[in-house]
Every structure is written in C-alpha cells, then in structure tokens.
Coordinates of C-alpha atoms and ligand atoms in Angstrom, one line a residue:
M5 CA -233.0 -166.5 103.4
M6 CA -233.7 -165.3 99.9
H7 CA -235.5 -167.6 97.5
L8 CA -232.8 -168.8 95.2
N9 CA -235.1 -169.3 92.3
R10 CA -236.1 -165.7 92.3
I11 CA -232.6 -164.6 92.8
A12 CA -231.3 -166.4 89.7
T13 CA -234.2 -165.3 87.7
F14 CA -233.4 -161.8 88.7
F15 CA -230.5 -161.4 86.4
I16 CA -232.3 -162.5 83.3
M17 CA -235.5 -160.7 84.2
A18 CA -233.4 -157.5 84.5
T19 CA -232.5 -157.6 80.9
L20 CA -235.9 -158.9 79.9
I21 CA -237.9 -156.3 81.7
T22 CA -236.6 -153.0 80.4
L23 CA -239.0 -150.4 81.7
A24 CA -240.1 -147.9 79.1
A25 CA -238.3 -144.8 80.3
C26 CA -239.3 -141.2 79.7
N27 CA -238.8 -140.5 76.0
T28 CA -238.6 -136.7 75.9
P29 CA -235.7 -135.7 73.8
T30 CA -233.4 -133.3 75.6
E31 CA -233.0 -129.8 74.4
K32 CA -229.7 -130.7 72.9
N33 CA -231.3 -133.4 70.9
Q34 CA -233.9 -131.1 69.5
S35 CA -231.5 -128.8 67.9
S36 CA -231.8 -129.0 64.1
Q37 CA -229.9 -131.7 62.3
T38 CA -226.1 -131.2 62.4
S39 CA -223.3 -133.0 60.8
S40 CA -223.8 -135.6 63.5
G41 CA -227.5 -136.0 62.8
P42 CA -229.2 -139.1 61.5
T43 CA -228.8 -138.1 57.8
D44 CA -225.1 -137.8 58.2
R45 CA -223.9 -140.6 55.9
K46 CA -221.8 -143.5 57.3
W47 CA -221.1 -146.9 55.8
W48 CA -222.3 -148.7 59.0
K49 CA -225.7 -146.9 58.7
E50 CA -226.1 -148.2 55.1
A51 CA -225.0 -151.7 55.9
V52 CA -226.9 -154.8 56.5
V53 CA -225.2 -156.9 59.2
Y54 CA -225.4 -160.7 59.1
Q55 CA -224.7 -162.4 62.4
I56 CA -223.1 -165.8 62.2
Y57 CA -222.9 -168.2 65.1
P58 CA -219.6 -169.8 64.0
R59 CA -220.1 -173.0 66.0
S60 CA -223.1 -173.8 63.9
F61 CA -222.4 -172.5 60.4
Q62 CA -220.1 -175.0 58.7
D63 CA -217.8 -177.7 59.9
S64 CA -214.8 -178.4 57.7
N65 CA -213.1 -181.3 59.5
G66 CA -215.9 -183.6 60.7
D67 CA -215.6 -183.0 64.4
G68 CA -219.2 -181.7 64.5
I69 CA -218.2 -178.1 65.4
G70 CA -218.4 -175.2 62.9
D71 CA -215.0 -173.6 62.2
L72 CA -213.3 -170.8 60.4
K73 CA -212.2 -172.9 57.4
G74 CA -215.8 -174.0 57.0
L75 CA -217.0 -170.5 57.3
T76 CA -214.5 -169.3 54.7
S77 CA -215.7 -171.9 52.3
R78 CA -219.3 -170.5 52.5
L79 CA -218.4 -166.8 52.0
D80 CA -219.8 -166.8 48.4
Y81 CA -223.2 -167.7 49.9
V82 CA -222.9 -164.9 52.5
K83 CA -222.0 -162.5 49.6
S84 CA -225.0 -163.7 47.6
L85 CA -227.3 -162.3 50.3
G86 CA -226.0 -158.8 49.6
V87 CA -225.0 -158.2 53.2
D88 CA -222.1 -155.9 53.9
I89 CA -220.9 -156.9 57.4
V90 CA -220.5 -160.2 59.2
W91 CA -220.7 -160.2 63.0
L92 CA -219.1 -163.3 64.4
N93 CA -219.8 -164.5 68.0
P94 CA -216.5 -165.0 69.9
I95 CA -213.9 -167.0 68.2
Y96 CA -211.1 -166.5 70.8
S97 CA -209.5 -169.3 72.9
S98 CA -212.1 -170.5 75.3
P99 CA -212.9 -173.5 77.5
N100 CA -216.5 -172.9 76.2
A101 CA -218.4 -172.8 79.5
D102 CA -220.6 -170.2 77.6
N103 CA -219.7 -171.0 74.0
G104 CA -216.8 -168.5 73.7
Y105 CA -218.2 -165.8 76.0
D106 CA -215.6 -167.0 78.5
I107 CA -212.3 -166.1 76.9
S108 CA -209.0 -167.6 78.1
N109 CA -206.8 -165.8 75.5
Y110 CA -207.9 -162.7 73.6
D111 CA -205.0 -163.0 71.1
D112 CA -205.6 -166.5 69.9
I113 CA -208.3 -168.5 68.1
M114 CA -210.4 -171.2 69.8
K115 CA -208.8 -174.6 69.0
E116 CA -212.1 -176.0 67.8
F117 CA -212.4 -173.1 65.3
G118 CA -208.9 -173.3 63.9
T119 CA -205.7 -171.2 63.9
M120 CA -204.7 -167.6 63.5
A121 CA -203.6 -168.5 60.0
D122 CA -207.2 -169.7 59.3
F123 CA -208.4 -166.4 60.7
D124 CA -206.1 -164.4 58.4
V125 CA -207.3 -166.3 55.4
M126 CA -210.9 -165.8 56.4
L127 CA -210.5 -162.1 56.9
A128 CA -208.7 -161.7 53.6
E129 CA -211.4 -163.7 51.8
M130 CA -214.1 -161.5 53.4
H131 CA -212.4 -158.3 52.4
K132 CA -211.8 -159.6 48.9
R133 CA -215.6 -159.9 48.6
G134 CA -216.3 -156.5 50.0
I135 CA -217.6 -157.9 53.3
K136 CA -216.5 -156.3 56.6
L137 CA -215.9 -158.3 59.8
V138 CA -217.1 -157.3 63.2
M139 CA -215.8 -159.3 66.1
D140 CA -217.4 -159.9 69.5
L141 CA -215.6 -158.1 72.3
V142 CA -216.2 -159.7 75.7
V143 CA -214.4 -157.6 78.3
N144 CA -216.8 -157.3 81.2
H145 CA -215.5 -160.7 82.1
C146 CA -213.0 -163.3 80.9
S147 CA -212.5 -167.0 81.6
D148 CA -211.4 -168.3 85.0
E149 CA -208.8 -170.1 82.8
H150 CA -207.3 -166.8 81.5
E151 CA -203.8 -166.3 82.7
W152 CA -204.8 -163.0 84.4
F153 CA -207.3 -164.9 86.6
R154 CA -204.8 -167.8 87.3
Q155 CA -202.4 -165.2 88.6
S156 CA -205.0 -163.2 90.4
R157 CA -206.4 -166.1 92.4
S158 CA -202.9 -167.4 93.3
S159 CA -202.3 -165.0 96.2
R160 CA -203.6 -161.8 97.7
T161 CA -200.4 -160.0 96.8
N162 CA -200.0 -161.2 93.2
P163 CA -199.6 -158.2 90.8
Y164 CA -202.8 -159.4 89.0
R165 CA -204.9 -159.5 92.1
N166 CA -206.7 -156.3 91.3
Y167 CA -207.6 -157.4 87.8
F168 CA -210.7 -158.8 89.3
H169 CA -213.2 -158.0 92.1
W170 CA -212.2 -159.9 95.3
W171 CA -214.0 -159.8 98.7
P172 CA -211.9 -161.1 101.6
A173 CA -213.9 -163.6 103.7
E174 CA -212.9 -162.0 107.0
K175 CA -215.2 -159.2 106.1
G176 CA -218.1 -161.7 106.1
K177 CA -220.2 -162.7 103.2
P178 CA -220.3 -160.1 100.4
P179 CA -223.6 -158.3 99.7
F180 CA -225.7 -160.4 97.4
R181 CA -225.2 -160.1 93.6
P182 CA -226.9 -162.3 91.1
G183 CA -224.8 -164.7 89.0
S184 CA -227.0 -165.4 86.0
F185 CA -225.8 -168.8 85.0
E186 CA -225.3 -170.3 88.5
V187 CA -227.3 -173.1 90.0
D188 CA -227.3 -171.3 93.4
G189 CA -228.0 -168.0 91.7
S190 CA -225.1 -166.2 93.4
G191 CA -222.7 -163.9 91.6
W192 CA -219.9 -164.4 94.2
R193 CA -217.9 -167.5 94.4
Y194 CA -215.7 -168.5 97.4
D195 CA -212.1 -169.4 96.5
S196 CA -210.5 -171.2 99.4
L197 CA -206.9 -170.6 98.1
T198 CA -207.0 -167.0 99.3
N199 CA -210.1 -167.3 101.5
S200 CA -211.9 -164.7 99.4
Y201 CA -214.9 -164.4 97.1
Y202 CA -214.7 -163.2 93.5
L203 CA -217.5 -161.5 91.5
H204 CA -219.0 -163.1 88.4
Y205 CA -222.3 -161.7 86.9
F206 CA -222.5 -164.8 84.7
S207 CA -221.1 -168.3 85.6
Y208 CA -218.3 -168.8 88.0
K209 CA -216.2 -169.6 84.9
Q210 CA -216.6 -165.9 83.9
P211 CA -215.0 -163.7 86.5
D212 CA -215.7 -160.0 86.1
L213 CA -212.7 -157.9 85.2
N214 CA -212.0 -154.9 87.4
W215 CA -212.2 -151.8 85.1
E216 CA -211.3 -149.5 88.0
N217 CA -207.8 -150.8 87.6
P218 CA -206.1 -148.7 84.9
K219 CA -203.8 -151.6 84.0
V220 CA -206.9 -153.7 83.0
R221 CA -208.1 -150.9 80.8
Q222 CA -204.7 -150.6 79.1
E223 CA -204.4 -154.3 78.5
I224 CA -207.9 -154.3 76.8
Y225 CA -207.1 -151.2 74.7
A226 CA -203.8 -152.7 73.6
M227 CA -205.6 -156.0 72.6
M228 CA -208.3 -154.0 70.7
N229 CA -205.5 -152.1 68.9
R230 CA -203.9 -155.4 67.9
W231 CA -207.1 -156.6 66.3
F232 CA -207.7 -153.4 64.5
K233 CA -204.2 -153.5 63.1
K234 CA -205.0 -156.9 61.8
G235 CA -207.8 -155.3 59.9
V236 CA -211.0 -156.1 61.7
D237 CA -213.8 -153.6 61.0
G238 CA -215.5 -153.3 64.3
F239 CA -216.6 -154.7 67.6
R240 CA -219.9 -155.8 69.1
M241 CA -219.4 -155.2 72.8
D242 CA -220.8 -157.8 75.1
V243 CA -222.7 -156.4 78.1
I244 CA -220.7 -153.2 77.9
P245 CA -222.9 -151.2 80.3
F246 CA -221.7 -153.6 83.1
I247 CA -218.0 -152.7 83.0
S248 CA -218.3 -150.0 85.5
K249 CA -219.9 -151.0 88.9
D250 CA -220.4 -149.5 92.2
T251 CA -217.4 -151.2 93.8
T252 CA -218.5 -150.4 97.3
F253 CA -221.0 -153.2 96.7
P254 CA -223.9 -151.7 98.7
V255 CA -226.5 -154.1 100.0
I256 CA -229.4 -154.7 97.6
T257 CA -232.4 -155.6 99.8
E258 CA -234.7 -158.4 98.9
K259 CA -237.6 -155.9 98.8
F260 CA -235.7 -153.7 96.3
L261 CA -234.8 -156.7 94.1
K262 CA -238.4 -157.8 94.0
E263 CA -239.9 -154.5 93.3
N264 CA -237.3 -152.8 91.0
Y265 CA -235.3 -155.1 88.8
N266 CA -234.3 -152.3 86.5
G267 CA -233.4 -149.9 89.3
A268 CA -231.1 -152.6 90.6
W269 CA -229.3 -152.6 87.3
D270 CA -229.0 -148.9 87.1
Q271 CA -228.0 -148.4 90.7
Y272 CA -225.9 -151.5 91.5
M273 CA -225.1 -153.9 88.8
G274 CA -224.1 -151.9 85.7
N275 CA -224.1 -148.3 84.5
G276 CA -221.5 -147.5 87.2
P277 CA -220.1 -144.1 87.9
H278 CA -217.2 -144.4 85.4
L279 CA -218.9 -146.1 82.5
H280 CA -218.9 -143.2 80.1
E281 CA -215.5 -142.0 81.2
Y282 CA -214.1 -145.4 80.3
L283 CA -215.9 -145.5 76.9
Q284 CA -214.6 -142.1 76.1
E285 CA -211.1 -143.2 77.1
M286 CA -211.5 -146.3 74.9
N287 CA -212.6 -144.0 72.0
R288 CA -209.6 -141.8 72.4
E289 CA -207.1 -144.6 72.8
V290 CA -208.5 -147.0 70.3
L291 CA -211.7 -146.4 68.3
S292 CA -211.0 -142.9 67.0
K293 CA -207.9 -144.1 65.2
Y294 CA -209.7 -146.4 62.7
D295 CA -212.5 -146.3 60.3
I296 CA -214.5 -149.0 62.1
M297 CA -217.9 -149.5 63.7
T298 CA -219.0 -150.3 67.3
L299 CA -222.1 -151.7 68.7
A300 CA -223.0 -151.9 72.3
E301 CA -225.1 -154.7 73.6
G302 CA -227.3 -152.3 75.6
A303 CA -228.3 -154.6 78.4
G304 CA -230.1 -152.4 81.0
T305 CA -230.1 -149.3 78.8
T306 CA -233.4 -147.5 78.3
K307 CA -234.7 -144.9 75.9
A308 CA -233.5 -142.3 78.4
T309 CA -229.9 -143.6 78.6
A310 CA -229.2 -145.0 75.1
M311 CA -228.2 -141.7 73.6
N312 CA -225.4 -141.4 76.1
F313 CA -223.6 -144.3 74.3
V314 CA -224.2 -143.2 70.7
D315 CA -224.4 -139.4 70.7
P316 CA -221.6 -138.7 68.2
D317 CA -220.6 -135.5 70.1
R318 CA -219.8 -137.6 73.2
K319 CA -217.3 -139.7 71.2
E320 CA -218.1 -143.1 72.6
L321 CA -219.8 -145.8 70.4
D322 CA -221.8 -145.8 67.2
M323 CA -224.8 -148.0 67.9
S324 CA -226.5 -149.9 70.7
Y325 CA -229.1 -152.6 70.7
H326 CA -231.9 -152.6 73.3
F327 CA -233.8 -155.4 74.9
E328 CA -237.2 -153.8 75.1
G329 CA -238.4 -155.3 71.8
V330 CA -237.3 -158.8 72.6
S331 CA -238.7 -158.6 76.1
L332 CA -242.3 -158.2 75.0
G333 CA -244.7 -161.0 75.7
Y334 CA -243.0 -162.7 78.6
L335 CA -244.9 -163.4 81.8
P336 CA -243.6 -161.2 84.7
G337 CA -241.9 -163.0 87.6
E338 CA -241.3 -166.3 85.8
F339 CA -238.1 -167.5 84.1
K340 CA -238.6 -166.9 80.3
Q341 CA -242.2 -168.1 80.1
M342 CA -244.2 -166.6 77.3
D343 CA -247.7 -165.3 77.8
P344 CA -249.9 -168.0 76.2
K345 CA -252.0 -165.1 74.7
G346 CA -249.0 -164.0 72.6
Y347 CA -247.9 -160.5 72.4
S348 CA -249.7 -157.3 71.6
L349 CA -248.9 -155.8 68.2
V350 CA -249.9 -152.4 69.4
A351 CA -247.3 -152.7 72.1
F352 CA -244.8 -153.9 69.6
K353 CA -245.4 -150.9 67.4
E354 CA -245.1 -148.6 70.3
I355 CA -241.8 -150.0 71.3
Y356 CA -240.1 -149.8 67.9
S357 CA -241.7 -146.4 67.1
G358 CA -240.5 -145.1 70.5
W359 CA -237.0 -146.3 69.8
D360 CA -237.0 -144.7 66.4
S361 CA -237.9 -141.4 67.9
V362 CA -234.9 -141.6 70.3
F363 CA -232.6 -141.2 67.3
A364 CA -234.9 -138.9 65.3
N365 CA -232.4 -136.0 65.5
K366 CA -229.2 -137.5 66.6
G367 CA -227.4 -140.8 67.0
W368 CA -228.4 -143.9 65.2
G369 CA -230.5 -147.0 66.0
T370 CA -230.4 -150.7 65.3
I371 CA -233.1 -153.3 64.5
Y372 CA -233.2 -157.0 65.2
L373 CA -235.7 -159.8 66.0
G374 CA -233.3 -162.6 66.7
N375 CA -229.8 -163.5 67.7
H376 CA -227.9 -166.2 69.5
D377 CA -229.5 -165.3 72.8
Q378 CA -233.0 -165.3 71.4
P379 CA -235.3 -168.0 70.0
R380 CA -235.8 -168.2 66.2
M381 CA -237.5 -165.1 64.8
V382 CA -240.3 -166.9 63.0
T383 CA -241.3 -169.0 66.0
R384 CA -241.2 -166.1 68.4
W385 CA -242.6 -163.3 66.4
G386 CA -244.3 -165.0 63.4
N387 CA -245.8 -168.4 63.0
D388 CA -243.8 -171.5 62.4
S389 CA -246.7 -173.8 61.3
P390 CA -246.2 -175.2 57.8
E391 CA -249.1 -173.0 56.6
F392 CA -247.7 -169.7 57.7
R393 CA -244.0 -170.2 58.2
E394 CA -242.8 -168.7 54.9
A395 CA -245.3 -165.9 54.7
S396 CA -244.7 -164.8 58.3
S397 CA -240.9 -165.1 57.9
K398 CA -240.9 -162.9 54.8
M399 CA -243.2 -160.4 56.6
L400 CA -240.8 -160.2 59.6
S401 CA -237.8 -159.8 57.2
T402 CA -239.7 -157.0 55.5
F403 CA -240.0 -155.2 58.8
L404 CA -236.3 -155.6 59.6
L405 CA -235.1 -154.3 56.2
T406 CA -237.4 -151.3 55.9
M407 CA -237.0 -149.8 59.3
R408 CA -234.6 -147.0 60.1
G409 CA -231.6 -148.2 62.0
T410 CA -229.0 -150.7 61.0
P411 CA -230.5 -154.2 60.6
Y412 CA -228.8 -157.1 62.4
Y413 CA -230.0 -160.1 60.6
Y414 CA -229.4 -163.5 62.2
F415 CA -228.1 -166.3 60.0
G416 CA -230.8 -168.9 59.1
D417 CA -233.6 -166.4 59.3
E418 CA -233.3 -165.9 55.5
L419 CA -234.4 -169.6 55.3
G420 CA -237.1 -169.2 57.9
M421 CA -235.4 -171.6 60.2
T422 CA -237.5 -172.4 63.3
N423 CA -237.0 -173.4 67.0
I424 CA -236.0 -177.0 67.4
K425 CA -238.2 -177.3 70.6
F426 CA -236.3 -180.0 72.4
D427 CA -238.4 -182.3 74.6
R428 CA -235.6 -183.5 76.8
I429 CA -233.0 -181.7 78.9
E430 CA -230.3 -184.0 77.5
D431 CA -230.6 -182.4 74.1
Y432 CA -229.7 -178.9 75.5
R433 CA -226.2 -177.6 75.5
D434 CA -226.6 -174.1 76.8
I435 CA -225.3 -173.4 80.3
E436 CA -228.3 -171.1 80.9
T437 CA -230.9 -173.9 80.3
L438 CA -228.9 -176.6 82.0
N439 CA -228.2 -174.7 85.2
M440 CA -231.7 -173.3 85.5
Y441 CA -233.0 -176.8 85.1
A442 CA -230.7 -178.0 87.9
Q443 CA -231.7 -175.1 90.1
I444 CA -235.4 -175.8 89.6
K445 CA -234.8 -179.5 90.2
S446 CA -232.9 -178.8 93.5
K447 CA -235.9 -176.7 94.7
G448 CA -238.4 -179.3 93.7
G449 CA -239.9 -177.0 91.1
D450 CA -242.0 -177.8 88.1
L451 CA -239.5 -179.2 85.5
Q452 CA -242.1 -179.9 82.9
H453 CA -243.3 -176.3 83.0
F454 CA -239.8 -175.1 82.7
L455 CA -239.1 -177.4 79.7
N456 CA -242.3 -176.3 78.0
G457 CA -241.2 -172.7 78.3
Q458 CA -237.8 -173.4 76.9
K459 CA -239.3 -174.8 73.7
I460 CA -240.2 -171.3 72.9
S461 CA -237.5 -169.2 74.7
A462 CA -234.3 -171.2 75.0
R463 CA -231.2 -169.8 73.4
D464 CA -230.3 -173.2 71.9
N465 CA -233.3 -172.9 69.5
S466 CA -231.3 -170.4 67.5
R467 CA -228.0 -172.2 67.8
T468 CA -228.7 -175.4 65.9
P469 CA -226.7 -176.1 62.7
F470 CA -227.3 -174.0 59.6
Q471 CA -229.4 -176.0 57.1
W472 CA -227.5 -176.2 53.8
D473 CA -229.3 -179.2 52.3
A474 CA -231.6 -182.1 53.1
T475 CA -228.9 -184.7 53.9
E476 CA -228.5 -186.3 57.3
N477 CA -226.6 -183.5 59.0
A478 CA -228.0 -180.8 56.7
G479 CA -224.6 -180.4 55.0
F480 CA -223.2 -178.9 58.2
T481 CA -220.9 -181.7 59.2
T482 CA -219.8 -185.2 58.2
G483 CA -219.5 -186.1 61.8
T484 CA -221.8 -185.9 64.8
P485 CA -223.0 -182.3 65.3
W486 CA -222.4 -180.7 68.7
I487 CA -226.1 -180.0 68.9
K488 CA -228.9 -181.7 67.0
V489 CA -229.9 -180.6 63.6
N490 CA -233.5 -179.6 63.2
E491 CA -235.5 -182.4 61.4
N492 CA -237.2 -179.8 59.2
K493 CA -233.9 -179.5 57.3
K494 CA -235.7 -181.8 54.8
V495 CA -237.8 -178.9 53.7
I496 CA -236.0 -175.9 55.1
N497 CA -232.5 -175.7 53.5
V498 CA -230.4 -173.6 51.2
A499 CA -230.4 -176.1 48.3
A500 CA -234.2 -176.2 48.2
A501 CA -234.6 -172.5 48.7
E502 CA -232.2 -171.7 45.8
K503 CA -234.4 -173.7 43.5
D504 CA -237.7 -172.2 44.6
P505 CA -238.2 -168.7 43.1
N506 CA -240.7 -167.9 45.8
S507 CA -238.5 -168.9 48.7
T508 CA -237.8 -166.8 51.7
L509 CA -234.2 -166.8 50.7
H510 CA -234.8 -165.1 47.3
Y511 CA -237.2 -162.7 49.0
V512 CA -234.7 -161.6 51.5
R513 CA -232.1 -161.0 48.8
K514 CA -234.7 -158.7 47.1
L515 CA -235.2 -156.8 50.3
V516 CA -231.5 -156.3 50.9
Q517 CA -231.2 -155.0 47.3
L518 CA -234.2 -152.8 47.7
R519 CA -232.7 -151.2 50.8
K520 CA -229.6 -150.4 48.8
D521 CA -231.5 -149.1 45.7
K522 CA -233.8 -146.9 47.9
K523 CA -231.1 -145.9 50.3
D524 CA -232.2 -142.3 50.7
I525 CA -235.6 -143.4 51.8
L526 CA -235.1 -146.8 53.4
V527 CA -231.9 -146.1 55.2
Y528 CA -232.0 -142.3 55.9
G529 CA -235.6 -141.4 55.4
K530 CA -238.0 -140.4 58.2
Y531 CA -240.2 -143.0 59.8
T532 CA -243.8 -142.4 60.6
L533 CA -246.1 -144.8 62.2
L534 CA -249.7 -144.9 60.9
D535 CA -252.9 -146.5 62.2
K536 CA -251.2 -147.2 65.5
E537 CA -254.2 -148.7 67.3
N538 CA -254.7 -151.3 64.6
P539 CA -254.3 -154.6 66.5
N540 CA -253.4 -156.7 63.3
V541 CA -251.5 -154.5 60.9
Y542 CA -248.3 -152.6 61.3
S543 CA -248.1 -149.7 58.8
Y544 CA -245.6 -147.0 58.4
T545 CA -244.1 -144.7 55.9
R546 CA -240.5 -143.9 55.1
E547 CA -239.8 -140.6 53.3
S548 CA -237.0 -138.4 52.1
N549 CA -237.0 -135.3 49.8
G550 CA -240.7 -135.6 48.9
K551 CA -240.4 -139.3 48.0
K552 CA -242.4 -141.7 50.2
M553 CA -242.8 -145.4 50.6
L554 CA -245.5 -147.2 52.6
I555 CA -245.0 -150.5 54.3
L556 CA -248.0 -152.6 55.3
L557 CA -247.5 -155.7 57.5
N558 CA -250.2 -158.1 58.6
F559 CA -249.0 -159.8 61.8
K560 CA -252.0 -162.2 62.1
T561 CA -253.4 -165.4 60.6
E562 CA -256.6 -163.8 59.4
N563 CA -257.1 -161.3 56.6
A564 CA -256.8 -157.7 57.8
A565 CA -256.9 -154.2 56.5
A566 CA -254.7 -151.2 57.1
H567 CA -256.3 -147.8 57.6
T568 CA -253.6 -145.4 56.7
G569 CA -255.7 -142.5 55.5
L570 CA -253.3 -142.1 52.6
D571 CA -254.4 -141.8 48.9
L572 CA -253.2 -145.0 47.4
S573 CA -254.8 -144.5 43.9
K574 CA -251.4 -143.9 42.4
A575 CA -249.4 -146.1 44.6
R576 CA -247.1 -148.7 42.9
V577 CA -246.4 -152.0 44.6
I578 CA -242.6 -152.6 44.8
L579 CA -242.6 -155.8 46.6
D580 CA -245.1 -158.2 48.2
N581 CA -244.6 -161.6 49.9
Y582 CA -247.6 -163.1 48.0
P583 CA -247.2 -163.8 44.3
A584 CA -250.2 -161.7 43.3
P585 CA -250.6 -158.8 45.7
S586 CA -254.2 -157.9 46.7
A587 CA -255.4 -154.4 46.2
G588 CA -255.3 -151.3 48.3
E589 CA -255.0 -151.8 52.0
E590 CA -256.4 -155.4 52.2
L591 CA -253.9 -157.9 53.4
R592 CA -253.9 -161.7 53.5
P593 CA -252.5 -163.6 56.5
Y594 CA -249.0 -162.4 57.2
E595 CA -248.9 -160.4 54.0
A596 CA -246.2 -157.8 53.6
R597 CA -246.4 -155.1 51.0
I598 CA -244.1 -152.2 50.1
L599 CA -245.5 -149.4 48.0
E600 CA -244.1 -146.3 46.4
L601 CA -246.3 -143.3 46.8
D602 CA -244.6 -140.4 45.0
Ligands
LIG717 O1 -225.6 -161.6 76.9 C1 -225.9 -160.7 78.0 C2 -227.2 -160.6 78.5 O2 -227.8 -159.6 78.6 C3 -227.8 -161.9 78.9 O3 -228.6 -161.6 80.0 C4 -228.6 -162.5 77.8 O4 -229.7 -161.7 77.6 C5 -228.9 -163.9 78.2 O5 -228.7 -164.6 77.0 C6 -230.2 -164.1 78.7 O6 -230.8 -165.2 78.3 C7 -224.3 -161.7 76.5 C8 -224.1 -162.7 75.4 O7 -224.9 -162.2 74.2 C9 -224.5 -164.0 75.9 O8 -224.5 -165.0 74.8 C10 -223.6 -164.4 77.0 O9 -224.0 -165.6 77.5 C11 -223.5 -163.3 78.0 O10 -223.4 -162.0 77.5 C12 -222.3 -163.5 78.9 O11 -221.2 -163.2 78.2
LIG718 CA1 -214.8 -178.4 62.9

C-alpha cells in the first residue's frame, strides 16, 4: 500500500520542485540573432499583462460573485494602470469545482459571470481602450458535466467514448496516477455505469481529454477559432504540457515516485510523445491565422525543455511560464510548507538569471511573482508587516517591471494586497485546501500544522475580493462575498491609494510608464546580473545600444549595500521607492532604485 498522503502530495510537489536542468544553449541557439531573436519586436513582448481573477474583481448584481458587467465597469481603472493586456481566468460555463478550471461548455459564459452579450460588450469596451484580452484555455481536461463526458461515460460504444481515457475494470486496477485535488490522491476514478476507470490529473470533476483522438483535437481547434473570430487576442494555456501522455500507462513504482518527482512528470504524466506535434498542428490550424499571443503554463518544463515550446522557428507558442521561481523556499517532502528560515536571495537571483539566459539568443521569457495559484506576492516574497509592506511591495514591482521577459502582473499587487491568512478551514473555498485537509484528517495527520502552512501558501490568499475602498465589502459587492474580504481593506484600497502620492499604486503606474518610455533598454535590452553572491541586494543592468540602466533592490529589513563595481559618479536616479533616495549603492530596507548610467 502506498501512503496516500505522499501520493496526493506528489502531484503538487512535481510542479513545485522543478529541478534546475542543464542550461547549456544548443548550438542552434547560439547562432547570432536572427529575425526570430529576442530583439525582434512584437507587441506581446512590449506589453504588460494584468491578470484578473474575475470572481473577485467586481460584483455588479449583489450575489457576492464578481462578474463581467462589474469588470467592464472598472475598465477605466485597468486602463489607468497603463497595462496593455488583460488575462482573465476561465469565464466559460462551469459547475465551479475548481473555479472555472472545469469547463462544461467552451462556447458559453459561466452563469454567475453573465451572458455572451455581456462578454461582447466587455471585449468591445476593452478594445475601445486599447486593451487586449487573453482568455484562459483549459483543454487538458474539461468538466465531468460537459456533454462530451456525459456521452462518453454512458456506454463503452458511445461515439464520444474515446474523448477521454478509460481503463476497463476487467484489466484490473489501472497503474497509479496522482489526482491532485482528490482526498484519496488517486487520478483514476471508478465509474460503475460502464465498469471502467477514467483518468483525471486534477479532481474527479475534471476528466482528462484524450488528445490522441483526432476528433478531440479538431473540436478544440474549432472552438479556439470561434473565439479568435470573436476577437480575443490570445490564450493562456492551462497545463498544456500534460495534453500528450504515455497512454500505455506504464507502472510508476513507489520508489521512482519518491526519488524522482520530476522524472515522473517527464516520463509518465506530461510531456508525452506527441506533445510538440499537437502544438505544431494547433499552430497550423489556428494560431498562425491571427495576430494573437499565446502563453503556456509550463508545468513540468525546465530550462532544458522550455525552448521547445517558444522557439519561433518551431511554430508552436510564444511564451511559457516556469515554476522554478515560485517553488523556491518550500520544504521538500511536505505539502506546501515554507522553510521558516525564508528563501535564499542568492538562489532567487540564480533562478531568474538562469531563465533569462535561456532566452538570450532566441525565444522570449516571462516574469511573475504571483497569480491565482500562488499566495500574495508581498507576503510570500516581501514583507507584509505594516512597517515594510509598502516598501517591499514597490521593490518587488520594480523587479517585475525591469526584468527582460513579459511581466504578468497579478491584480491587487499594485495595492500591495496581502495574504488573508485564514485561521479556520471553514473560511477556505479552494478545492485544493479543502481536499488536502480532508485527506490529512482521514489519516490522523497534524491539521494545525497544515493550516499554519496554508496561511502562507494557500491559493485562496490571492483570491479574496479586490479592495476598492474602505467600506464593509471593500466596494466589491453589496451582498455577501463568496470568500471573505481582507480586513486590511480599511487601509489597503484603491480610494486611499489614489489620494496618497506615495502609494504603491502610483509607484506601479510610474514603473509601467517607465518600461514604455525606456522600451529599448527595459524591454529589449540585455540583462546582466551583478554582485551575485550578495545575500541582501539584487542588482543588475539592462542595456541597449550603449545605453545602460542599473537596478538595485534590497530584499531585506536591514540597510544593505550593493557592490556593483560600476562607476556611479555620473549616474542619475530615475526612480526610487523612498521619497529621498540615499546615495551611491547604499540602500535602506527594501529600497529599490533605478539609475541611468550613460
Ligand atoms: O494549475 C496547474 C498546476 O500546475 C497546479 O499544480 C497548480 O500549480 C496548483 O495550483 C498547485 O497548487 C492550473 C491552474 O492554474 C489551476 O488554477 C487549476 O486548478 C489547475 O490548472 C487545474 O486546471
Ligand atoms: Ca455577480
């Protein structure tokens, strides 16, 4: 018998523990910059993406759930940030087992979010303001309430049977696969109707689609074409490396699982034999026909494999985001427990610098520190105490908006929103937290330890309602919000931030504008890490055509100094998160400074 706890943990650990793979560029990559190189100009390289969790942005009808009308009514605010693209988490019909990541109809809008007419208005209003819309594409799996699955499960001879992965029970139990949001940790669920098991890498409400079936692929491409014809500007592709699997389902031994999470991904779970063939087919049949952008959620991808998704010559996708950065600082072998010692800045620098070098000659990277699957940026990577919250939040935003790679900026981070840190399991809404709690409970595990860990790492921390003002529900809803509003809305909110000239909000607007004004350097310029062993300060230069900028970031609560070895006598300070910047390379707690050198 395998230990269920460990099995369920496996799936998440697999994405958390992304082993640093060999980073030697291939010979092909070393060839001098071509038209497909990183300085080849594209709108999606110059853009700042703002991710909105629609359920928590703005409710318009008092049911406590954010919706499209509400979102549309707030587009002037979005525009005021200077961002170019909005990525929306899934808004399709869904029974919401996993907040929209379980789609029951790809061609309709989730009832709670509104109607297709509301969508059309929202898209038109975005485009009117020069904002592009990127939708979430969830096609590794759909909902068990999707018509395809209803048909598929109804009989072994149904024409939709092969839209999913079935294992007839007369063959015995299928080889173990993890099901990440399941109380028993299993990725196969027995369905008595046809005496078979079906595969689901997430909850049993999210059956995995069978991409080996050409009809499935054609259905998905046709659906994507319909959305592009409606005018959407791109897709963020949920767990796209998982679509192709080894469908012989070889046994993964307990030993292998224990010793080699990442290997299990590569060999068994995702990155299957036809992955890139399918992505190239998708590119031919859909993506190549439109001026759009694509982003792979690169679960399980490494520095060695990322280029396979985004090398322009391969004609697959434009960008990918990795998990190596956000995996730093967790304790190995435990479910999302942070190392109480915190994370190493030297390791942080190494990860982001390593990923920059992957795309030094070809392809294009991305940069993010928070999203709907991660805790709040300032709690996780900065310091959410009243003393340091604003400074550290500004410092982290400075990092995001001065690195090479398209920034994916998570809504609310411009306000320095923090983790809500629920004490009680009853306050959580996320299937991941609820089912892991139930699993630990059923095994007699340490529930308090689990809850303590979730205060830092739970996904619900970043899903609480957006804080517009200091009123009871922060201006999010007139009803009862689907998840609690953070009490600190009294100080952290848009209304207060608009009035305060030193707010994080105004600072982020300046950063977004600076990235545009200095596009040659801050978007396309070369990145060089300096002073890499410095445990407190992250410093780097960006440069292009003899023009150079220096970015100094203090990640600690104490004063610290950078040692860049550069002559700063003629350097001009362009932006600093303290009202009066200190001189030279000295930095106060969480100070961020951008300098122009030439
Ligand atoms: O996440 C996929 C993924 O890699 C998960 O393991 C993710 O890291 C998870 O949140 C771990 O805590 C995507 C979506 O972003 C996520 O919201 C969905 O729940 C998941 O796919 C299933 O669609
Ligand atoms: Ca609503």
